[in-house]
mmCIF file of C-alpha atoms and ligand atoms in Angstrom:
data_model
loop_
_atom_site.group_PDB
_atom_site.id
_atom_site.type_symbol
_atom_site.label_atom_id
_atom_site.label_comp_id
_atom_site.label_asym_id
_atom_site.label_seq_id
_atom_site.Cartn_x
_atom_site.Cartn_y
_atom_site.Cartn_z
ATOM 1 C CA UNK L 1 6.774 80.812 251.277
ATOM 2 C CA UNK L 2 7.777 84.170 249.880
ATOM 3 C CA UNK L 3 8.439 86.939 252.422
ATOM 4 C CA UNK L 4 7.805 90.446 251.108
ATOM 5 C CA UNK L 5 8.317 93.842 252.782
ATOM 6 C CA UNK L 6 7.154 96.356 250.175
ATOM 7 C CA UNK L 7 3.650 97.226 249.040
ATOM 8 C CA UNK L 8 4.635 97.207 245.366
ATOM 9 C CA UNK L 9 6.092 93.691 245.545
ATOM 10 C CA UNK L 10 3.197 92.385 247.610
ATOM 11 C CA UNK L 11 0.666 93.760 245.119
ATOM 12 C CA UNK L 12 2.574 92.115 242.260
ATOM 13 C CA UNK L 13 2.829 88.776 244.084
ATOM 14 C CA UNK L 14 -0.883 88.771 244.973
ATOM 15 C CA UNK L 15 -1.969 89.649 241.436
ATOM 16 C CA UNK L 16 0.372 86.949 240.110
ATOM 17 C CA UNK L 17 -1.010 84.438 242.662
ATOM 18 C CA UNK L 18 -4.596 84.975 241.550
ATOM 19 C CA UNK L 19 -3.992 84.573 237.796
ATOM 20 C CA UNK L 20 -6.203 81.950 236.180
ATOM 21 C CA UNK L 21 -9.037 82.568 238.641
ATOM 22 C CA UNK L 22 -7.218 81.256 241.716
ATOM 23 C CA UNK L 23 -8.746 82.322 245.026
ATOM 24 C CA UNK L 24 -6.711 84.246 247.570
ATOM 25 C CA UNK L 25 -7.212 83.942 251.329
ATOM 26 C CA UNK L 26 -5.699 86.523 253.677
ATOM 27 C CA UNK L 27 -4.888 86.375 257.382
ATOM 28 C CA UNK L 28 -3.885 89.790 258.774
ATOM 29 C CA UNK L 29 -1.977 89.531 262.076
ATOM 30 C CA UNK L 30 0.302 91.478 264.374
ATOM 31 C CA UNK L 31 2.560 88.431 264.792
ATOM 32 C CA UNK L 32 3.407 86.618 268.046
ATOM 33 C CA UNK L 33 1.453 83.825 266.455
ATOM 34 C CA UNK L 34 -0.417 81.292 268.558
ATOM 35 C CA UNK L 35 -2.850 78.461 267.791
ATOM 36 C CA UNK L 36 -5.649 80.990 267.251
ATOM 37 C CA UNK L 37 -3.770 82.583 264.355
ATOM 38 C CA UNK L 38 -2.695 79.207 263.021
ATOM 39 C CA UNK L 39 -6.326 78.060 262.933
ATOM 40 C CA UNK L 40 -7.046 81.044 260.655
ATOM 41 C CA UNK L 41 -4.200 80.073 258.337
ATOM 42 C CA UNK L 42 -5.484 76.489 258.243
ATOM 43 C CA UNK L 43 -8.995 77.751 257.445
ATOM 44 C CA UNK L 44 -7.610 79.839 254.589
ATOM 45 C CA UNK L 45 -5.562 76.920 253.261
ATOM 46 C CA UNK L 46 -8.648 74.696 253.336
ATOM 47 C CA UNK L 47 -10.778 77.207 251.440
ATOM 48 C CA UNK L 48 -8.450 79.089 249.085
ATOM 49 C CA UNK L 49 -5.866 78.277 246.428
ATOM 50 C CA UNK L 50 -3.351 80.800 247.734
ATOM 51 C CA UNK L 51 -2.875 82.003 251.331
ATOM 52 C CA UNK L 52 -1.267 85.305 252.271
ATOM 53 C CA UNK L 53 -0.477 86.333 255.857
ATOM 54 C CA UNK L 54 0.622 89.752 257.095
ATOM 55 C CA UNK L 55 2.592 90.531 260.223
ATOM 56 C CA UNK L 56 2.481 94.216 261.094
ATOM 57 C CA UNK L 57 2.303 95.672 264.590
ATOM 58 C CA UNK L 58 0.088 98.590 263.671
ATOM 59 C CA UNK L 59 1.003 101.678 265.728
ATOM 60 C CA UNK L 60 -2.230 103.401 264.734
ATOM 61 C CA UNK L 61 -4.366 101.040 266.814
ATOM 62 C CA UNK L 62 -2.431 101.542 270.071
ATOM 63 C CA UNK L 63 -3.239 104.406 272.446
ATOM 64 C CA UNK L 64 -0.396 106.537 273.873
ATOM 65 C CA UNK L 65 -0.416 104.647 277.201
ATOM 66 C CA UNK L 66 -0.747 101.200 275.612
ATOM 67 C CA UNK L 67 1.717 98.374 274.985
ATOM 68 C CA UNK L 68 3.035 99.172 271.464
ATOM 69 C CA UNK L 69 6.689 99.085 272.515
ATOM 70 C CA UNK L 70 6.476 95.896 274.547
ATOM 71 C CA UNK L 71 4.069 94.078 272.184
ATOM 72 C CA UNK L 72 5.717 90.657 271.597
ATOM 73 C CA UNK L 73 7.677 90.443 268.342
ATOM 74 C CA UNK L 74 8.712 86.906 267.381
ATOM 75 C CA UNK L 75 9.310 87.174 263.640
ATOM 76 C CA UNK L 76 11.687 84.215 263.244
ATOM 77 C CA UNK L 77 9.442 81.814 265.096
ATOM 78 C CA UNK L 78 6.347 83.154 263.291
ATOM 79 C CA UNK L 79 8.003 82.721 259.898
ATOM 80 C CA UNK L 80 8.945 79.115 260.717
ATOM 81 C CA UNK L 81 5.380 78.329 261.839
ATOM 82 C CA UNK L 82 3.901 79.811 258.659
ATOM 83 C CA UNK L 83 6.403 77.898 256.510
ATOM 84 C CA UNK L 84 5.363 74.675 258.256
ATOM 85 C CA UNK L 85 1.685 75.389 257.639
ATOM 86 C CA UNK L 86 2.311 76.075 253.974
ATOM 87 C CA UNK L 87 1.358 79.760 253.742
ATOM 88 C CA UNK L 88 2.327 81.087 250.318
ATOM 89 C CA UNK L 89 3.011 84.786 250.929
ATOM 90 C CA UNK L 90 4.109 86.618 254.066
ATOM 91 C CA UNK L 91 3.844 90.410 254.058
ATOM 92 C CA UNK L 92 6.003 92.136 256.699
ATOM 93 C CA UNK L 93 6.034 95.860 255.928
ATOM 94 C CA UNK L 94 7.809 98.390 258.136
ATOM 95 C CA UNK L 95 5.916 101.314 259.669
ATOM 96 C CA UNK L 96 7.209 103.805 257.050
ATOM 97 C CA UNK L 97 6.083 101.527 254.249
ATOM 98 C CA UNK L 98 2.528 101.470 255.572
ATOM 99 C CA UNK L 99 2.434 105.071 256.813
ATOM 100 C CA UNK L 100 4.921 107.166 254.852
ATOM 101 C CA UNK L 101 5.547 110.650 256.220
ATOM 102 C CA UNK L 102 2.643 112.890 255.283
ATOM 103 C CA UNK L 103 -0.015 110.131 255.175
ATOM 104 C CA UNK L 104 -3.246 111.784 256.298
ATOM 105 C CA UNK L 105 -6.043 109.411 255.372
ATOM 106 C CA UNK L 106 -7.888 107.358 257.962
ATOM 107 C CA UNK L 107 -10.872 105.046 257.842
ATOM 108 C CA UNK L 108 -13.487 105.394 260.570
ATOM 109 C CA UNK L 109 -16.517 103.168 260.980
ATOM 110 C CA UNK L 110 -18.614 105.613 262.950
ATOM 111 C CA UNK L 111 -20.741 104.489 265.881
ATOM 112 C CA UNK L 112 -19.488 100.918 266.084
ATOM 113 C CA UNK L 113 -15.952 102.153 266.715
ATOM 114 C CA UNK L 114 -16.962 103.679 270.060
ATOM 115 C CA UNK L 115 -18.508 100.540 271.481
ATOM 116 C CA UNK L 116 -17.006 97.810 273.731
ATOM 117 C CA UNK L 117 -13.211 97.915 273.205
ATOM 118 C CA UNK L 118 -13.660 101.118 271.229
ATOM 119 C CA UNK L 119 -15.104 102.797 274.330
ATOM 120 C CA UNK L 120 -12.157 101.660 276.472
ATOM 121 C CA UNK L 121 -9.545 102.284 273.768
ATOM 122 C CA UNK L 122 -10.368 105.562 271.971
ATOM 123 C CA UNK L 123 -9.020 105.562 268.414
ATOM 124 C CA UNK L 124 -8.331 101.812 268.439
ATOM 125 C CA UNK L 125 -10.861 100.849 265.782
ATOM 126 C CA UNK L 126 -9.955 103.805 263.574
ATOM 127 C CA UNK L 127 -6.439 102.329 263.564
ATOM 128 C CA UNK L 128 -7.726 98.824 262.865
ATOM 129 C CA UNK L 129 -10.092 99.918 260.067
ATOM 130 C CA UNK L 130 -7.395 102.065 258.451
ATOM 131 C CA UNK L 131 -4.745 99.354 258.395
ATOM 132 C CA UNK L 132 -7.157 96.621 257.304
ATOM 133 C CA UNK L 133 -8.520 98.818 254.484
ATOM 134 C CA UNK L 134 -4.943 99.434 253.329
ATOM 135 C CA UNK L 135 -4.007 95.750 253.592
ATOM 136 C CA UNK L 136 -7.137 94.749 251.668
ATOM 137 C CA UNK L 137 -6.184 97.194 248.914
ATOM 138 C CA UNK L 138 -2.663 95.736 248.721
ATOM 139 C CA UNK L 139 -3.678 92.069 248.871
ATOM 140 C CA UNK L 140 -7.193 92.239 247.345
ATOM 141 C CA UNK L 141 -8.164 88.931 248.931
ATOM 142 C CA UNK L 142 -11.294 86.958 248.095
ATOM 143 C CA UNK L 143 -11.597 85.844 251.726
ATOM 144 C CA UNK L 144 -10.156 87.393 254.890
ATOM 145 C CA UNK L 145 -9.974 85.380 258.107
ATOM 146 C CA UNK L 146 -10.442 86.835 261.593
ATOM 147 C CA UNK L 147 -10.917 85.298 265.046
ATOM 148 C CA UNK L 148 -14.203 85.511 266.952
ATOM 149 C CA UNK L 149 -12.190 86.454 270.060
ATOM 150 C CA UNK L 150 -12.054 90.021 268.715
ATOM 151 C CA UNK L 151 -15.841 90.163 268.371
ATOM 152 C CA UNK L 152 -16.063 93.971 268.256
ATOM 153 C CA UNK L 153 -13.287 94.080 265.646
ATOM 154 C CA UNK L 154 -15.255 91.581 263.570
ATOM 155 C CA UNK L 155 -18.369 93.793 263.742
ATOM 156 C CA UNK L 156 -16.365 96.884 262.735
ATOM 157 C CA UNK L 157 -14.635 95.116 259.836
ATOM 158 C CA UNK L 158 -17.846 93.543 258.529
ATOM 159 C CA UNK L 159 -19.411 97.003 258.457
ATOM 160 C CA UNK L 160 -16.328 98.452 256.750
ATOM 161 C CA UNK L 161 -16.467 95.818 254.014
ATOM 162 C CA UNK L 162 -20.196 96.261 253.573
ATOM 163 C CA UNK L 163 -20.227 100.072 253.600
ATOM 164 C CA UNK L 164 -17.318 100.374 251.156
ATOM 165 C CA UNK L 165 -18.577 97.563 248.876
ATOM 166 C CA UNK L 166 -15.279 95.725 249.184
ATOM 167 C CA UNK L 167 -15.002 92.507 247.203
ATOM 168 C CA UNK L 168 -13.886 90.396 250.132
ATOM 169 C CA UNK L 169 -15.751 87.937 252.309
ATOM 170 C CA UNK L 170 -14.990 88.179 256.015
ATOM 171 C CA UNK L 171 -14.700 84.673 257.478
ATOM 172 C CA UNK L 172 -14.896 84.430 261.250
ATOM 173 C CA UNK L 173 -13.265 81.437 262.946
ATOM 174 C CA UNK L 174 -14.028 80.109 266.454
ATOM 175 C CA UNK L 175 -12.040 81.147 269.519
ATOM 176 C CA UNK L 176 -9.181 78.751 270.269
ATOM 177 C CA UNK L 177 -8.766 78.110 273.991
ATOM 178 C CA UNK L 178 -6.106 76.712 276.282
ATOM 179 C CA UNK L 179 -7.100 73.490 278.117
ATOM 180 C CA UNK L 180 -8.393 75.500 281.088
ATOM 181 C CA UNK L 181 -10.540 77.718 278.873
ATOM 182 C CA UNK L 182 -8.352 80.831 278.603
ATOM 183 C CA UNK L 183 -8.789 82.304 275.129
ATOM 184 C CA UNK L 184 -5.508 82.314 273.221
ATOM 185 C CA UNK L 185 -4.020 85.792 272.851
ATOM 186 C CA UNK L 186 -0.575 87.176 272.131
ATOM 187 C CA UNK L 187 -0.984 89.227 275.324
ATOM 188 C CA UNK L 188 -1.168 86.056 277.467
ATOM 189 C CA UNK L 189 2.642 86.114 277.198
ATOM 190 C CA UNK L 190 2.662 89.086 279.617
ATOM 191 C CA UNK L 191 1.079 87.067 282.453
ATOM 192 C CA UNK L 192 3.033 85.731 285.430
ATOM 193 C CA UNK L 193 2.142 82.158 286.408
ATOM 194 C CA UNK L 194 -0.175 83.444 289.167
ATOM 195 C CA UNK L 195 -1.876 85.845 286.753
ATOM 196 C CA UNK L 196 -2.161 83.051 284.212
ATOM 197 C CA UNK L 197 -4.379 81.180 286.738
ATOM 198 C CA UNK L 198 -6.366 84.326 287.532
ATOM 199 C CA UNK L 199 -6.930 84.995 283.826
ATOM 200 C CA UNK L 200 -9.243 81.983 283.549
ATOM 201 C CA UNK L 201 -11.835 84.143 285.338
ATOM 202 C CA UNK L 202 -12.909 85.734 282.041
ATOM 203 C CA UNK L 203 -14.091 82.445 280.570
ATOM 204 C CA UNK L 204 -15.477 81.300 283.938
ATOM 205 C CA UNK L 205 -17.649 84.426 284.063
ATOM 206 C CA UNK L 206 -18.968 83.703 280.566
ATOM 207 C CA UNK L 207 -19.687 80.059 281.411
ATOM 208 C CA UNK L 208 -21.621 81.176 284.488
ATOM 209 C CA UNK L 209 -23.756 83.426 282.295
ATOM 210 C CA UNK L 210 -24.312 80.608 279.783
ATOM 211 C CA UNK L 211 -25.382 78.324 282.678
ATOM 212 C CA UNK L 212 -27.891 80.949 283.876
ATOM 213 C CA UNK L 213 -29.291 81.236 280.337
ATOM 214 C CA UNK L 214 -29.544 77.438 280.201
ATOM 215 C CA UNK L 215 -31.553 77.619 283.449
ATOM 216 C CA UNK L 216 -34.012 80.034 281.860
ATOM 217 C CA UNK L 217 -32.665 83.506 282.706
ATOM 218 C CA UNK L 218 -33.184 85.896 279.783
ATOM 219 C CA UNK L 219 -32.809 89.330 281.401
ATOM 220 C CA UNK L 220 -29.496 90.876 280.322
ATOM 221 C CA UNK L 221 -29.221 93.105 283.411
ATOM 222 C CA UNK L 222 -29.432 90.036 285.685
ATOM 223 C CA UNK L 223 -27.018 88.056 283.504
ATOM 224 C CA UNK L 224 -24.520 90.927 283.536
ATOM 225 C CA UNK L 225 -24.682 91.029 287.349
ATOM 226 C CA UNK L 226 -23.956 87.281 287.456
ATOM 227 C CA UNK L 227 -20.923 87.710 285.173
ATOM 228 C CA UNK L 228 -19.627 90.775 287.018
ATOM 229 C CA UNK L 229 -19.864 88.946 290.350
ATOM 230 C CA UNK L 230 -17.587 86.164 289.098
ATOM 231 C CA UNK L 231 -14.981 88.753 288.057
ATOM 232 C CA UNK L 232 -15.353 90.609 291.389
ATOM 233 C CA UNK L 233 -14.621 87.379 293.289
ATOM 234 C CA UNK L 234 -11.214 87.034 291.596
ATOM 235 C CA UNK L 235 -8.822 89.283 293.510
ATOM 236 C CA UNK L 236 -6.328 89.584 290.644
ATOM 237 C CA UNK L 237 -8.892 90.839 288.127
ATOM 238 C CA UNK L 238 -10.245 94.345 287.504
ATOM 239 C CA UNK L 239 -13.301 94.575 285.274
ATOM 240 C CA UNK L 240 -13.229 96.871 282.234
ATOM 241 C CA UNK L 241 -16.633 95.952 280.814
ATOM 242 C CA UNK L 242 -19.170 93.150 280.909
ATOM 243 C CA UNK L 243 -21.769 93.625 278.179
ATOM 244 C CA UNK L 244 -24.553 91.793 276.393
ATOM 245 C CA UNK L 245 -25.030 93.143 272.884
ATOM 246 C CA UNK L 246 -26.204 92.422 269.379
ATOM 247 C CA UNK L 247 -23.267 90.798 267.574
ATOM 248 C CA UNK L 248 -23.568 93.054 264.494
ATOM 249 C CA UNK L 249 -24.570 96.461 265.872
ATOM 250 C CA UNK L 250 -22.899 96.040 269.292
ATOM 251 C CA UNK L 251 -25.998 97.754 270.747
ATOM 252 C CA UNK L 252 -27.019 96.581 274.216
ATOM 253 C CA UNK L 253 -29.824 94.051 274.205
ATOM 254 C CA UNK L 254 -32.229 93.919 277.135
ATOM 255 C CA UNK L 255 -33.064 90.253 276.726
ATOM 256 C CA UNK L 256 -31.169 87.299 275.221
ATOM 257 C CA UNK L 257 -34.183 85.382 273.877
ATOM 258 C CA UNK L 258 -33.066 85.982 270.287
ATOM 259 C CA UNK L 259 -29.411 85.237 271.041
ATOM 260 C CA UNK L 260 -26.675 87.735 271.928
ATOM 261 C CA UNK L 261 -22.972 88.334 272.225
ATOM 262 C CA UNK L 262 -21.769 88.243 275.831
ATOM 263 C CA UNK L 263 -18.441 90.068 275.973
ATOM 264 C CA UNK L 264 -16.020 90.751 278.808
ATOM 265 C CA UNK L 265 -12.790 92.714 279.149
ATOM 266 C CA UNK L 266 -10.738 92.702 282.327
ATOM 267 C CA UNK L 267 -7.294 93.651 283.527
ATOM 268 C CA UNK L 268 -5.184 90.922 285.052
ATOM 269 C CA UNK L 269 -2.436 93.029 286.585
ATOM 270 C CA UNK L 270 -1.732 95.550 283.834
ATOM 271 C CA UNK L 271 -2.672 93.143 281.015
ATOM 272 C CA UNK L 272 -6.043 93.788 279.417
ATOM 273 C CA UNK L 273 -7.705 90.594 278.176
ATOM 274 C CA UNK L 274 -10.969 90.076 276.320
ATOM 275 C CA UNK L 275 -13.245 87.104 275.743
ATOM 276 C CA UNK L 276 -16.798 86.428 274.607
ATOM 277 C CA UNK L 277 -19.421 83.811 273.881
ATOM 278 C CA UNK L 278 -22.481 83.823 271.675
ATOM 279 C CA UNK L 279 -25.440 82.702 273.745
ATOM 280 C CA UNK L 280 -28.436 81.123 272.157
ATOM 281 C CA UNK L 281 -31.503 80.718 274.308
ATOM 282 C CA UNK L 282 -33.263 77.483 273.453
ATOM 283 C CA UNK L 283 -37.021 77.649 274.036
ATOM 284 C CA UNK L 284 -38.034 76.097 277.354
HETATM 285 O O1 LIG O 1 -6.469 91.361 265.183
HETATM 286 C C1 LIG O 1 -5.344 91.828 264.949
HETATM 287 O O2 LIG O 1 -4.319 91.172 265.157
HETATM 288 C C2 LIG O 1 -5.230 93.245 264.405
HETATM 289 O O3 LIG O 1 -6.184 94.081 264.970
HETATM 290 C C3 LIG O 1 -5.277 93.304 262.867
HETATM 291 C C4 LIG O 1 -6.622 92.837 262.335
HETATM 292 C C5 LIG O 1 -4.176 92.450 262.288
HETATM 293 C C6 LIG O 1 -5.064 94.751 262.401
HETATM 294 O O4 LIG O 1 -3.835 95.246 262.819
#
């Protein structure tokens, strides 16, 4: 695996890698890699001739009171894991390489960027869309792999690619969970052992909603109440949002008969975690 820190070298390596019609898969990350990320790398390896990964903790997507400084940075371990998996290129630019002094251009997917996590984290999706647009321009991948855990991010990035006619296919891979159901996240590393137990409440709330749908409930307002109650019963958790929306537009849906994204965000201590499921309502 070749590790590259400059945009010029990464562009050259990617263009070189795709000579002779070879396909290029790309997995953008902020590092602190876990099985969720590794599943994306495996998916890229299975589908593409060449796999590039980026590790860049993007300051633009963190709010002033958020965890940019303490975000876990485990570059040596991450590099070893990517080597083992057989990634071909690893892009690890510094902040000044990505945002040189005087950079003034941002990418905003209007509307979608203010929904779900965008409502709780103003400016977050502008930061995500800007960095991903830049990374896509550097790498010019055929396929880019993202996790379903960040469902709102997926909706924003799909819209970005569509609206700007980018020649990249967004591939969304399933959420990878710990044995007890907790969705894998780099932020799980912040949890104490007690909080780690409490954190399972996010998935438990989603399972309770799925069970209610399986028993015939279709009304989103009632389903949201069921999910919120599960979170309220866990003393260590503070709800941020519990929403039932269309997976593409992130607009609220009143009824889940045609399927919907059920998404939750909650604080466990000071750690904000997210999770979601796609419910499909079989006809009864
Ligand atoms: O999902 C992430 O890790 C980040 O939001 C991404 C897509 C790498 C952009 O910084």
